[in-house]
PDB file of C-alpha atoms in Angstrom:
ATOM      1  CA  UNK A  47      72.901 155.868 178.266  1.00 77.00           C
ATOM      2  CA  UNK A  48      76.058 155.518 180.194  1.00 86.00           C
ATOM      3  CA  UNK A  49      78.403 152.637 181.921  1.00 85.00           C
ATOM      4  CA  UNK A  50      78.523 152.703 185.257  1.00 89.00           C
ATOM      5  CA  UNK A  51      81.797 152.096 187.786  1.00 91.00           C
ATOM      6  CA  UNK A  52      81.699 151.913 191.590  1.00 93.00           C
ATOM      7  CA  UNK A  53      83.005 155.069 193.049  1.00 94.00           C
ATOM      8  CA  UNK A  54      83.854 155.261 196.968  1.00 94.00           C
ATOM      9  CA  UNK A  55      85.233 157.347 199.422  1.00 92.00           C
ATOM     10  CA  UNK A  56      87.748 160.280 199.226  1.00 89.00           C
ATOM     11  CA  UNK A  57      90.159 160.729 201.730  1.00 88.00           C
ATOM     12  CA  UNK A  58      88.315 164.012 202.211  1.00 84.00           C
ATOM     13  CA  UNK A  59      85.401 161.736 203.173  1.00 85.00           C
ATOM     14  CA  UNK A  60      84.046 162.976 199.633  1.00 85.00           C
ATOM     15  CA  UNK A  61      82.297 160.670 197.682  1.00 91.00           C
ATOM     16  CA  UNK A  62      84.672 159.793 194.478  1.00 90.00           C
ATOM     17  CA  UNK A  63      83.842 161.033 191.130  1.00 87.00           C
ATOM     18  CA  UNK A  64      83.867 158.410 187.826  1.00 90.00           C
ATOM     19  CA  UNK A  65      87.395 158.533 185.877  1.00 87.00           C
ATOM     20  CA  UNK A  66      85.629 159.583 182.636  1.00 88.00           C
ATOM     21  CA  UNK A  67      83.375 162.503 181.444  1.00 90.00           C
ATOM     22  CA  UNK A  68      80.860 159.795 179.917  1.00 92.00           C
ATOM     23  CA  UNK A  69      80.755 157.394 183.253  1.00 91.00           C
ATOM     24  CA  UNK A  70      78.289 157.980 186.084  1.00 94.00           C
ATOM     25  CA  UNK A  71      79.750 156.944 189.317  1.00 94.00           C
ATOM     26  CA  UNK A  72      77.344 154.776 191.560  1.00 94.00           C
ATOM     27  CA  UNK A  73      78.394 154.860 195.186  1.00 95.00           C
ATOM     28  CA  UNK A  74      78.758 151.538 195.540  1.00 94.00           C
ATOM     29  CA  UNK A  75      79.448 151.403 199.788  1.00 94.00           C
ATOM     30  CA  UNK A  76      76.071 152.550 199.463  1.00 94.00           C
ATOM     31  CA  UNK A  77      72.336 151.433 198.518  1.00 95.00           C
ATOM     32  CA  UNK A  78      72.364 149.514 195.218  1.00 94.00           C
ATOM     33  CA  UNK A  79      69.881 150.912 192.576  1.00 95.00           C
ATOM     34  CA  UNK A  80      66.379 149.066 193.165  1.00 95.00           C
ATOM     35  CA  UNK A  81      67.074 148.422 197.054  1.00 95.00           C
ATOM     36  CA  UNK A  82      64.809 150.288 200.328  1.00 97.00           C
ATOM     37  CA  UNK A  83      67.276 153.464 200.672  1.00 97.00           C
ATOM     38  CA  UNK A  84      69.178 155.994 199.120  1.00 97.00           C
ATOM     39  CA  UNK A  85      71.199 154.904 195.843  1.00 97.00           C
ATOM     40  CA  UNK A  86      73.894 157.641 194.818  1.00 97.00           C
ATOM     41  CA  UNK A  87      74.903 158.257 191.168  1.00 96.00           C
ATOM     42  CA  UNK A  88      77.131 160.877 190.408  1.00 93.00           C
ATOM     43  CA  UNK A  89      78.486 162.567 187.020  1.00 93.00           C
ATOM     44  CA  UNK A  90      80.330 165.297 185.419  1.00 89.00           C
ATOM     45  CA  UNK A  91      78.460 168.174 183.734  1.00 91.00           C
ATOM     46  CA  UNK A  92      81.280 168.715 181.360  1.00 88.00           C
ATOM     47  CA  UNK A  93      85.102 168.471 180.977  1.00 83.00           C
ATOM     48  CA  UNK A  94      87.662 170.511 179.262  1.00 81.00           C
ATOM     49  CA  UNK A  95      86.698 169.370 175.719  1.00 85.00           C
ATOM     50  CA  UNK A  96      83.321 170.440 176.515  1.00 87.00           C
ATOM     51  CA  UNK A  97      79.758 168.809 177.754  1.00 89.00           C
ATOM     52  CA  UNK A  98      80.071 165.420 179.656  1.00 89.00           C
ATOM     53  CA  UNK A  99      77.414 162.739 180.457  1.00 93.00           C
ATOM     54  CA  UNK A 100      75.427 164.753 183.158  1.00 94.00           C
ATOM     55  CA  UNK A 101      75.425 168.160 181.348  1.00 91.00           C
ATOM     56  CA  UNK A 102      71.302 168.030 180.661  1.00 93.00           C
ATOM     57  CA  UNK A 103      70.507 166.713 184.010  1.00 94.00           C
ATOM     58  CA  UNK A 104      69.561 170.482 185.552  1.00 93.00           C
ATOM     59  CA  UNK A 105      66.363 170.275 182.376  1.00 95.00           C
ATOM     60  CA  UNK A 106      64.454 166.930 184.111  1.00 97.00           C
ATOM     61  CA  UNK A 107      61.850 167.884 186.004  1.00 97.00           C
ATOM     62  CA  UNK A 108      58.958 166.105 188.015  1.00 98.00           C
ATOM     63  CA  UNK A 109      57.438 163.304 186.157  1.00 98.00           C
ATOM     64  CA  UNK A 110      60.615 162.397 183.893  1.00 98.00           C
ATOM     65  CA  UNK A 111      61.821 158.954 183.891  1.00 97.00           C
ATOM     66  CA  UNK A 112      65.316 157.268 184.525  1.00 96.00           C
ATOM     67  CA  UNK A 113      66.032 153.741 183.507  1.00 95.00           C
ATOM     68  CA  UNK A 114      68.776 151.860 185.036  1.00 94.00           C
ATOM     69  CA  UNK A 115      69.814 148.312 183.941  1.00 92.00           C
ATOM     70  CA  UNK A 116      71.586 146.199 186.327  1.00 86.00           C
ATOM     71  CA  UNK A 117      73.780 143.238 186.655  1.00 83.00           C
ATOM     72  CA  UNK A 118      70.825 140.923 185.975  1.00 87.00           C
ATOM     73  CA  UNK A 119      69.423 142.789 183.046  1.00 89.00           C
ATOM     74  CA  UNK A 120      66.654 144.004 185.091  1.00 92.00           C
ATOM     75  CA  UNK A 121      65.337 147.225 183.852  1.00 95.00           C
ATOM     76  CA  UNK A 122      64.202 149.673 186.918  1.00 97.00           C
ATOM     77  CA  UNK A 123      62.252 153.047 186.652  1.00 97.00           C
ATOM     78  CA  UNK A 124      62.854 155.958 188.986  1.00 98.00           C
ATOM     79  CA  UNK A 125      60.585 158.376 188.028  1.00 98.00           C
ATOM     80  CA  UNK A 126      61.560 162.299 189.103  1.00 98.00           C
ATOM     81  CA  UNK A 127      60.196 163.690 192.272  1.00 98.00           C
ATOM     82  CA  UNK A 128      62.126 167.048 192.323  1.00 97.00           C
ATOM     83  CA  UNK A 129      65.494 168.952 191.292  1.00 97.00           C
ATOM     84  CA  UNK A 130      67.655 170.884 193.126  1.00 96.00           C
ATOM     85  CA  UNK A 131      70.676 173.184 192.869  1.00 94.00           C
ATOM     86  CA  UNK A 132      72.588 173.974 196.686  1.00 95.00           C
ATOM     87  CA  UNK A 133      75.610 175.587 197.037  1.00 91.00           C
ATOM     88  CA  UNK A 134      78.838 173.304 197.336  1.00 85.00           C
ATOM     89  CA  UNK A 135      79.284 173.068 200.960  1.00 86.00           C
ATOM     90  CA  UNK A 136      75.495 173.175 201.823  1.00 90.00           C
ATOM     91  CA  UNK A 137      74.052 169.965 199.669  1.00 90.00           C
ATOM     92  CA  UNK A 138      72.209 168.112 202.558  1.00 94.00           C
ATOM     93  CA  UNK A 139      74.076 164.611 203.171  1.00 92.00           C
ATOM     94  CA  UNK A 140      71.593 162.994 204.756  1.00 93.00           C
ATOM     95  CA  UNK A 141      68.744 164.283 202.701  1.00 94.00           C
ATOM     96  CA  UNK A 142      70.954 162.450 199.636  1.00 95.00           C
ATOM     97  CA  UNK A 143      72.995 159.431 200.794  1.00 94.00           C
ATOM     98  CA  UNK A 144      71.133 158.352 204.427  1.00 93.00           C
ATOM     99  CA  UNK A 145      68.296 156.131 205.306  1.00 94.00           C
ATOM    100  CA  UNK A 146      65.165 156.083 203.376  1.00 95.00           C
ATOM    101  CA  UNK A 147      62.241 153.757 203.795  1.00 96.00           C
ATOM    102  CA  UNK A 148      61.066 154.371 199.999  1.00 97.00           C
ATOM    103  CA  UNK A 149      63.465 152.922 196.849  1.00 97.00           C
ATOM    104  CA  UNK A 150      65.304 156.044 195.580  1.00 98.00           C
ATOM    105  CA  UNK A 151      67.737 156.620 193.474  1.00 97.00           C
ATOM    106  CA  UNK A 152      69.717 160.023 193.496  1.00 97.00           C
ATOM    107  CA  UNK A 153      71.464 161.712 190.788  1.00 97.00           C
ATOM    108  CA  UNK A 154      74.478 164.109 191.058  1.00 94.00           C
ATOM    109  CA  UNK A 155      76.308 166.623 189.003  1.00 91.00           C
ATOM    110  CA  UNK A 156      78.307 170.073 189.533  1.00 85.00           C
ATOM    111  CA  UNK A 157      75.999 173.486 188.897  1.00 84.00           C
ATOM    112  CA  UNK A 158      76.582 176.863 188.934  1.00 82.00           C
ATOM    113  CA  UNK A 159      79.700 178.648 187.734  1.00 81.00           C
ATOM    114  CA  UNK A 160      83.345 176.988 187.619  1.00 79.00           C
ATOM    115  CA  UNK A 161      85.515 178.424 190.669  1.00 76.00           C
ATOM    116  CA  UNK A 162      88.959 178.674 188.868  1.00 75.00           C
ATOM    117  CA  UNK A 163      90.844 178.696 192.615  1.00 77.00           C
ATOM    118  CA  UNK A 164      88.407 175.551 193.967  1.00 71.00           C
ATOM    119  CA  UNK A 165      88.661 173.600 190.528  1.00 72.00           C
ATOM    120  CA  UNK A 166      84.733 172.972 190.704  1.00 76.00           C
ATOM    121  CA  UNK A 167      81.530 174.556 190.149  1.00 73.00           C
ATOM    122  CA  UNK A 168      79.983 176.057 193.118  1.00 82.00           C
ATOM    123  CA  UNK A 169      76.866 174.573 193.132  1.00 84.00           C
ATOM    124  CA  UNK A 170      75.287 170.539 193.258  1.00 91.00           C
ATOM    125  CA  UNK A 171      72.273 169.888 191.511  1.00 93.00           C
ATOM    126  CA  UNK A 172      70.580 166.644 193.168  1.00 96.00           C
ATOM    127  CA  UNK A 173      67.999 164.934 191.203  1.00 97.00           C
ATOM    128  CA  UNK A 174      65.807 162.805 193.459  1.00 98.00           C
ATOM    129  CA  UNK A 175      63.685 159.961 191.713  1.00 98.00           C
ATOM    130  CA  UNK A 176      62.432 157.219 193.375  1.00 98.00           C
ATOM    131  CA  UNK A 177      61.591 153.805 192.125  1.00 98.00           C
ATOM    132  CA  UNK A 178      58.185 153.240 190.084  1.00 97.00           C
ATOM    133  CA  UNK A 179      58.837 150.682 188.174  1.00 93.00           C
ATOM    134  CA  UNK A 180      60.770 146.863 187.996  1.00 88.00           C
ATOM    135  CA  UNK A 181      61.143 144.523 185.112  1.00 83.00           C
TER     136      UNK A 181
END
């Protein structure tokens, strides 16, 4: 369980990253969680004083379940379709963050190992999930 803060754009034309290790950033010029498209959380997979809120996201696997909450206290289900790790500069954009017919909701941390000259990893994991269920 985590809080979550809109996160925008970078002036590198990144999408931002959520101020804390325990915060997942939802990309909130985006699709809101629930809505036809592509929603976009991201987190950290761990900080200097060790694991952060997105650290066990590379174990789900197809079939797992993610519950989001929002403003209204509605509870919606994205259940898991697949996971996958690309290397930093080859994550596909529109595969993640453009138009979707279907109501999905994807999740994003860093993978891989930490590139002391890039300060990141050098590899995304994406979690896809798409929405199964509405309260």
């Amino acid at each position: 369980q985590a809080d979550l803060e809109g996160v925008g754009v970078l002036d590198n034309g990144q999408m931002g990253v959520p101020d804390s290790a325990e915060g997942v950033g939802w990309f909130e010029p985006g699709t809101t969680p629930g809505e036809t498209g592509n929603a976009v959380m991201a987190g950290h997979v761990d900080s200097k004083s060790g694991p952060a809120v997105f650290f066990d996201l590379e174990e789900m696997e197809a079939g797992d379940d993610v519950q989001v909450t929002n403003d209204d206290g509605q509870e919606l289900t994205f259940t898991v379709e697949k996971v996958v790790s690309y290397p930093r500069q080859e994550a596909p954009m529109e595969a993640i963050f453009g138009a979707s017919d279907s109501r999905n909701l994807q999740l994003i941390t860093c993978s891989g190992t930490f590139n002391q000259d890039q300060g990141t990893h050098d590899e995304r994991l994406v979690v896809y999930t798409e929405l199964t269920e509405e309260s």
